[in-house]
Amino acid sequence: MAGEKIDTTKYRKVKKEKDEDEAKPETEIRVSSKEDTVAVIKQGIKLLTEDGHKSITIKGLGAVVSKTITVAEMIKRRVKGLHQITALEPTLIVDKYVPKEEPKEGEEPLPEKSVERTVHLMEITLSLDELDKSNLGYQAPMADEEVEEGADIDLPSERKVSQKGERR
């Protein structure tokens, strides 16, 4: 059910299992809130410059869409000649909830519940080869003088949080 409120005192959310059949291509980078942005940027640069790949795809879901854009923009500023296609699509997520406790004798068990929500998936393809210029999300490569190959990656606005929850 979409928009249904779940009583979290009676229900717990079931963690989704990773789909073992879903093999992620080596050139696909999935951005998450847990990963360090600089490490993700370096991974993308390495795939394009050291590992010999002609293109990479960067994906981010929901709250990390802005981080996904940051990663792509920083890679474009470190690797010359990157064409870009950006796509943003709604994706349906189904969260499953199960009762926290077994029913007492004589009581009906609480039913399992599902809640549907729509989040947006950002998919950015960066390629050294020319991409479809007629695509609505196409961006031409940056001018060579705007690209600083090998430059340090400095993101001063990203604060680190220690394991104790303290900002550094």
PDB file of C-alpha atoms in Angstrom:
ATOM      1  CA  MET A   1       0.000   0.000   0.000  1.00  0.00           C
ATOM      2  CA  ALA A   2       1.314   3.411  -0.871  1.00  0.00           C
ATOM      3  CA  GLY A   3       1.549   5.946   1.917  1.00  0.00           C
ATOM      4  CA  GLU A   4       0.441   3.596   4.682  1.00  0.00           C
ATOM      5  CA  LYS A   5       1.812   4.406   8.137  1.00  0.00           C
ATOM      6  CA  ILE A   6       3.488   1.505   9.915  1.00  0.00           C
ATOM      7  CA  ASP A   7       3.353   1.245  13.710  1.00  0.00           C
ATOM      8  CA  THR A   8       7.053   0.723  14.404  1.00  0.00           C
ATOM      9  CA  THR A   9       6.305  -0.393  17.948  1.00  0.00           C
ATOM     10  CA  LYS A  10       4.618  -3.484  16.496  1.00  0.00           C
ATOM     11  CA  TYR A  11       6.509  -3.968  13.219  1.00  0.00           C
ATOM     12  CA  ARG A  12      10.107  -4.154  12.044  1.00  0.00           C
ATOM     13  CA  LYS A  13      11.375  -3.540   8.528  1.00  0.00           C
ATOM     14  CA  VAL A  14      12.778  -6.581   6.740  1.00  0.00           C
ATOM     15  CA  LYS A  15      16.232  -5.955   5.292  1.00  0.00           C
ATOM     16  CA  LYS A  16      16.449  -6.661   1.600  1.00  0.00           C
ATOM     17  CA  GLU A  17      18.779  -9.444   0.574  1.00  0.00           C
ATOM     18  CA  LYS A  18      21.301  -8.672  -2.115  1.00  0.00           C
ATOM     19  CA  ASP A  19      20.347 -10.326  -5.372  1.00  0.00           C
ATOM     20  CA  GLU A  20      23.219 -12.705  -6.124  1.00  0.00           C
ATOM     21  CA  ASP A  21      22.091 -13.038  -9.754  1.00  0.00           C
ATOM     22  CA  GLU A  22      22.464  -9.316 -10.357  1.00  0.00           C
ATOM     23  CA  ALA A  23      26.077  -9.071 -11.457  1.00  0.00           C
ATOM     24  CA  LYS A  24      27.254  -5.463 -11.475  1.00  0.00           C
ATOM     25  CA  PRO A  25      29.419  -4.605 -14.481  1.00  0.00           C
ATOM     26  CA  GLU A  26      32.978  -3.555 -13.608  1.00  0.00           C
ATOM     27  CA  THR A  27      32.344  -0.156 -15.185  1.00  0.00           C
ATOM     28  CA  GLU A  28      29.264   0.578 -13.059  1.00  0.00           C
ATOM     29  CA  ILE A  29      29.698   2.690  -9.949  1.00  0.00           C
ATOM     30  CA  ARG A  30      26.864   2.649  -7.420  1.00  0.00           C
ATOM     31  CA  VAL A  31      26.958   5.679  -5.181  1.00  0.00           C
ATOM     32  CA  SER A  32      25.782   5.207  -1.599  1.00  0.00           C
ATOM     33  CA  SER A  33      25.559   7.412   1.456  1.00  0.00           C
ATOM     34  CA  LYS A  34      28.088   5.198   3.247  1.00  0.00           C
ATOM     35  CA  GLU A  35      30.929   5.491   0.746  1.00  0.00           C
ATOM     36  CA  ASP A  36      33.493   8.274   0.810  1.00  0.00           C
ATOM     37  CA  THR A  37      32.886  10.611  -2.140  1.00  0.00           C
ATOM     38  CA  VAL A  38      36.595  11.053  -2.895  1.00  0.00           C
ATOM     39  CA  ALA A  39      37.112   7.274  -3.004  1.00  0.00           C
ATOM     40  CA  VAL A  40      34.226   6.916  -5.475  1.00  0.00           C
ATOM     41  CA  ILE A  41      35.633   9.703  -7.662  1.00  0.00           C
ATOM     42  CA  LYS A  42      39.079   8.059  -7.655  1.00  0.00           C
ATOM     43  CA  GLN A  43      37.497   4.725  -8.600  1.00  0.00           C
ATOM     44  CA  GLY A  44      35.843   6.342 -11.643  1.00  0.00           C
ATOM     45  CA  ILE A  45      39.045   8.092 -12.711  1.00  0.00           C
ATOM     46  CA  LYS A  46      41.007   4.839 -12.354  1.00  0.00           C
ATOM     47  CA  LEU A  47      38.517   2.914 -14.503  1.00  0.00           C
ATOM     48  CA  LEU A  48      38.861   5.479 -17.307  1.00  0.00           C
ATOM     49  CA  THR A  49      42.580   6.259 -17.135  1.00  0.00           C
ATOM     50  CA  GLU A  50      44.385   3.214 -15.758  1.00  0.00           C
ATOM     51  CA  ASP A  51      42.086   0.265 -16.443  1.00  0.00           C
ATOM     52  CA  GLY A  52      41.519   1.232 -20.098  1.00  0.00           C
ATOM     53  CA  HIS A  53      37.717   1.432 -20.070  1.00  0.00           C
ATOM     54  CA  LYS A  54      36.101   3.785 -22.582  1.00  0.00           C
ATOM     55  CA  SER A  55      33.009   4.516 -20.481  1.00  0.00           C
ATOM     56  CA  ILE A  56      31.572   4.226 -16.976  1.00  0.00           C
ATOM     57  CA  THR A  57      28.068   4.450 -15.567  1.00  0.00           C
ATOM     58  CA  ILE A  58      27.442   6.137 -12.230  1.00  0.00           C
ATOM     59  CA  LYS A  59      24.166   5.339 -10.446  1.00  0.00           C
ATOM     60  CA  GLY A  60      22.567   6.809  -7.358  1.00  0.00           C
ATOM     61  CA  LEU A  61      19.143   6.265  -5.834  1.00  0.00           C
ATOM     62  CA  GLY A  62      17.003   8.664  -3.796  1.00  0.00           C
ATOM     63  CA  ALA A  63      18.908  10.746  -1.270  1.00  0.00           C
ATOM     64  CA  VAL A  64      22.274  10.265  -3.027  1.00  0.00           C
ATOM     65  CA  VAL A  65      21.241  11.785  -6.376  1.00  0.00           C
ATOM     66  CA  SER A  66      23.130  15.011  -5.582  1.00  0.00           C
ATOM     67  CA  LYS A  67      26.209  13.009  -4.528  1.00  0.00           C
ATOM     68  CA  THR A  68      25.980  11.108  -7.834  1.00  0.00           C
ATOM     69  CA  ILE A  69      26.065  14.406  -9.749  1.00  0.00           C
ATOM     70  CA  THR A  70      29.056  15.590  -7.683  1.00  0.00           C
ATOM     71  CA  VAL A  71      30.962  12.382  -8.464  1.00  0.00           C
ATOM     72  CA  ALA A  72      30.310  12.745 -12.214  1.00  0.00           C
ATOM     73  CA  GLU A  73      31.246  16.435 -12.274  1.00  0.00           C
ATOM     74  CA  MET A  74      34.488  15.842 -10.389  1.00  0.00           C
ATOM     75  CA  ILE A  75      35.465  13.006 -12.752  1.00  0.00           C
ATOM     76  CA  LYS A  76      34.734  15.243 -15.763  1.00  0.00           C
ATOM     77  CA  ARG A  77      37.093  17.858 -14.295  1.00  0.00           C
ATOM     78  CA  ARG A  78      39.920  15.282 -14.024  1.00  0.00           C
ATOM     79  CA  VAL A  79      39.589  13.324 -17.306  1.00  0.00           C
ATOM     80  CA  LYS A  80      39.664  15.101 -20.688  1.00  0.00           C
ATOM     81  CA  GLY A  81      37.157  14.447 -23.462  1.00  0.00           C
ATOM     82  CA  LEU A  82      34.289  12.906 -21.485  1.00  0.00           C
ATOM     83  CA  HIS A  83      30.867  12.960 -23.138  1.00  0.00           C
ATOM     84  CA  GLN A  84      27.924  12.634 -20.744  1.00  0.00           C
ATOM     85  CA  ILE A  85      24.353  11.359 -20.829  1.00  0.00           C
ATOM     86  CA  THR A  86      22.203  11.833 -17.754  1.00  0.00           C
ATOM     87  CA  ALA A  87      18.907  10.088 -17.078  1.00  0.00           C
ATOM     88  CA  LEU A  88      16.583  10.447 -14.088  1.00  0.00           C
ATOM     89  CA  GLU A  89      13.839   7.871 -13.699  1.00  0.00           C
ATOM     90  CA  PRO A  90      11.313   7.033 -11.008  1.00  0.00           C
ATOM     91  CA  THR A  91      11.824   3.623  -9.384  1.00  0.00           C
ATOM     92  CA  LEU A  92       9.287   1.759  -7.266  1.00  0.00           C
ATOM     93  CA  ILE A  93      10.634   0.419  -3.962  1.00  0.00           C
ATOM     94  CA  VAL A  94       8.633  -2.005  -1.827  1.00  0.00           C
ATOM     95  CA  ASP A  95       9.488  -2.081   1.880  1.00  0.00           C
ATOM     96  CA  LYS A  96       8.309  -5.161   3.767  1.00  0.00           C
ATOM     97  CA  TYR A  97       7.410  -5.190   7.457  1.00  0.00           C
ATOM     98  CA  VAL A  98       6.806  -8.143   9.776  1.00  0.00           C
ATOM     99  CA  PRO A  99       5.373  -8.224  13.306  1.00  0.00           C
ATOM    100  CA  LYS A 100       7.975  -7.850  16.074  1.00  0.00           C
ATOM    101  CA  GLU A 101       6.228 -10.281  18.411  1.00  0.00           C
ATOM    102  CA  GLU A 102       4.370 -13.549  18.118  1.00  0.00           C
ATOM    103  CA  PRO A 103       0.652 -13.283  18.988  1.00  0.00           C
ATOM    104  CA  LYS A 104      -0.443 -14.205  22.488  1.00  0.00           C
ATOM    105  CA  GLU A 105      -2.593 -17.283  22.878  1.00  0.00           C
ATOM    106  CA  GLY A 106      -6.048 -16.712  21.438  1.00  0.00           C
ATOM    107  CA  GLU A 107      -5.014 -13.557  19.514  1.00  0.00           C
ATOM    108  CA  GLU A 108      -4.952 -13.219  15.745  1.00  0.00           C
ATOM    109  CA  PRO A 109      -1.421 -12.754  14.372  1.00  0.00           C
ATOM    110  CA  LEU A 110      -0.640  -9.375  12.857  1.00  0.00           C
ATOM    111  CA  PRO A 111      -0.354  -9.537   9.067  1.00  0.00           C
ATOM    112  CA  GLU A 112       2.864  -8.807   7.206  1.00  0.00           C
ATOM    113  CA  LYS A 113       2.711  -5.409   5.513  1.00  0.00           C
ATOM    114  CA  SER A 114       4.263  -3.866   2.432  1.00  0.00           C
ATOM    115  CA  VAL A 115       4.652  -0.191   1.701  1.00  0.00           C
ATOM    116  CA  GLU A 116       5.402   1.096  -1.795  1.00  0.00           C
ATOM    117  CA  ARG A 117       7.348   4.266  -2.373  1.00  0.00           C
ATOM    118  CA  THR A 118       8.787   5.926  -5.434  1.00  0.00           C
ATOM    119  CA  VAL A 119      12.357   7.193  -5.453  1.00  0.00           C
ATOM    120  CA  HIS A 120      14.411   8.560  -8.312  1.00  0.00           C
ATOM    121  CA  LEU A 121      17.356   6.789  -9.911  1.00  0.00           C
ATOM    122  CA  MET A 122      20.051   9.010 -11.407  1.00  0.00           C
ATOM    123  CA  GLU A 123      22.144   7.303 -14.067  1.00  0.00           C
ATOM    124  CA  ILE A 124      25.071   9.173 -15.586  1.00  0.00           C
ATOM    125  CA  THR A 125      27.147   7.683 -18.394  1.00  0.00           C
ATOM    126  CA  LEU A 126      30.580   9.199 -18.979  1.00  0.00           C
ATOM    127  CA  SER A 127      32.351   8.138 -22.173  1.00  0.00           C
ATOM    128  CA  LEU A 128      35.556   8.902 -23.999  1.00  0.00           C
ATOM    129  CA  ASP A 129      33.710   7.945 -27.184  1.00  0.00           C
ATOM    130  CA  GLU A 130      31.051  10.235 -28.600  1.00  0.00           C
ATOM    131  CA  LEU A 131      27.522   9.549 -27.330  1.00  0.00           C
ATOM    132  CA  ASP A 132      24.106  10.226 -28.875  1.00  0.00           C
ATOM    133  CA  LYS A 133      23.980  14.015 -29.197  1.00  0.00           C
ATOM    134  CA  SER A 134      20.218  13.903 -29.805  1.00  0.00           C
ATOM    135  CA  ASN A 135      19.631  12.432 -26.338  1.00  0.00           C
ATOM    136  CA  LEU A 136      17.919  14.980 -24.098  1.00  0.00           C
ATOM    137  CA  GLY A 137      20.478  14.356 -21.314  1.00  0.00           C
ATOM    138  CA  TYR A 138      23.580  14.748 -23.522  1.00  0.00           C
ATOM    139  CA  GLN A 139      26.415  17.056 -22.484  1.00  0.00           C
ATOM    140  CA  ALA A 140      29.483  17.653 -24.627  1.00  0.00           C
ATOM    141  CA  PRO A 141      32.972  17.326 -23.118  1.00  0.00           C
ATOM    142  CA  MET A 142      34.344  20.242 -21.135  1.00  0.00           C
ATOM    143  CA  ALA A 143      36.963  22.431 -22.796  1.00  0.00           C
ATOM    144  CA  ASP A 144      40.445  20.940 -22.285  1.00  0.00           C
ATOM    145  CA  GLU A 145      41.620  24.048 -20.407  1.00  0.00           C
ATOM    146  CA  GLU A 146      38.863  23.471 -17.807  1.00  0.00           C
ATOM    147  CA  VAL A 147      40.108  19.944 -17.044  1.00  0.00           C
ATOM    148  CA  GLU A 148      42.903  19.426 -14.497  1.00  0.00           C
ATOM    149  CA  GLU A 149      44.220  15.909 -15.063  1.00  0.00           C
ATOM    150  CA  GLY A 150      45.909  14.494 -11.979  1.00  0.00           C
ATOM    151  CA  ALA A 151      44.764  17.336  -9.716  1.00  0.00           C
ATOM    152  CA  ASP A 152      43.957  16.614  -6.089  1.00  0.00           C
ATOM    153  CA  ILE A 153      40.323  16.041  -5.225  1.00  0.00           C
ATOM    154  CA  ASP A 154      39.271  18.477  -2.540  1.00  0.00           C
ATOM    155  CA  LEU A 155      35.722  18.501  -1.236  1.00  0.00           C
ATOM    156  CA  PRO A 156      35.799  20.893   1.729  1.00  0.00           C
ATOM    157  CA  SER A 157      32.032  20.780   2.228  1.00  0.00           C
ATOM    158  CA  GLU A 158      32.040  17.039   2.927  1.00  0.00           C
ATOM    159  CA  ARG A 159      32.539  16.527   6.635  1.00  0.00           C
ATOM    160  CA  LYS A 160      33.770  13.273   8.001  1.00  0.00           C
ATOM    161  CA  VAL A 161      31.940  11.686  10.925  1.00  0.00           C
ATOM    162  CA  SER A 162      33.936   9.459  13.263  1.00  0.00           C
ATOM    163  CA  GLN A 163      32.652   6.098  14.480  1.00  0.00           C
ATOM    164  CA  LYS A 164      31.656   7.854  17.710  1.00  0.00           C
ATOM    165  CA  GLY A 165      29.423  10.214  15.733  1.00  0.00           C
ATOM    166  CA  GLU A 166      31.713  13.223  16.185  1.00  0.00           C
ATOM    167  CA  ARG A 167      32.295  15.611  13.283  1.00  0.00           C
ATOM    168  CA  ARG A 168      35.917  15.972  12.246  1.00  0.00           C
TER     169      ARG A 168
END
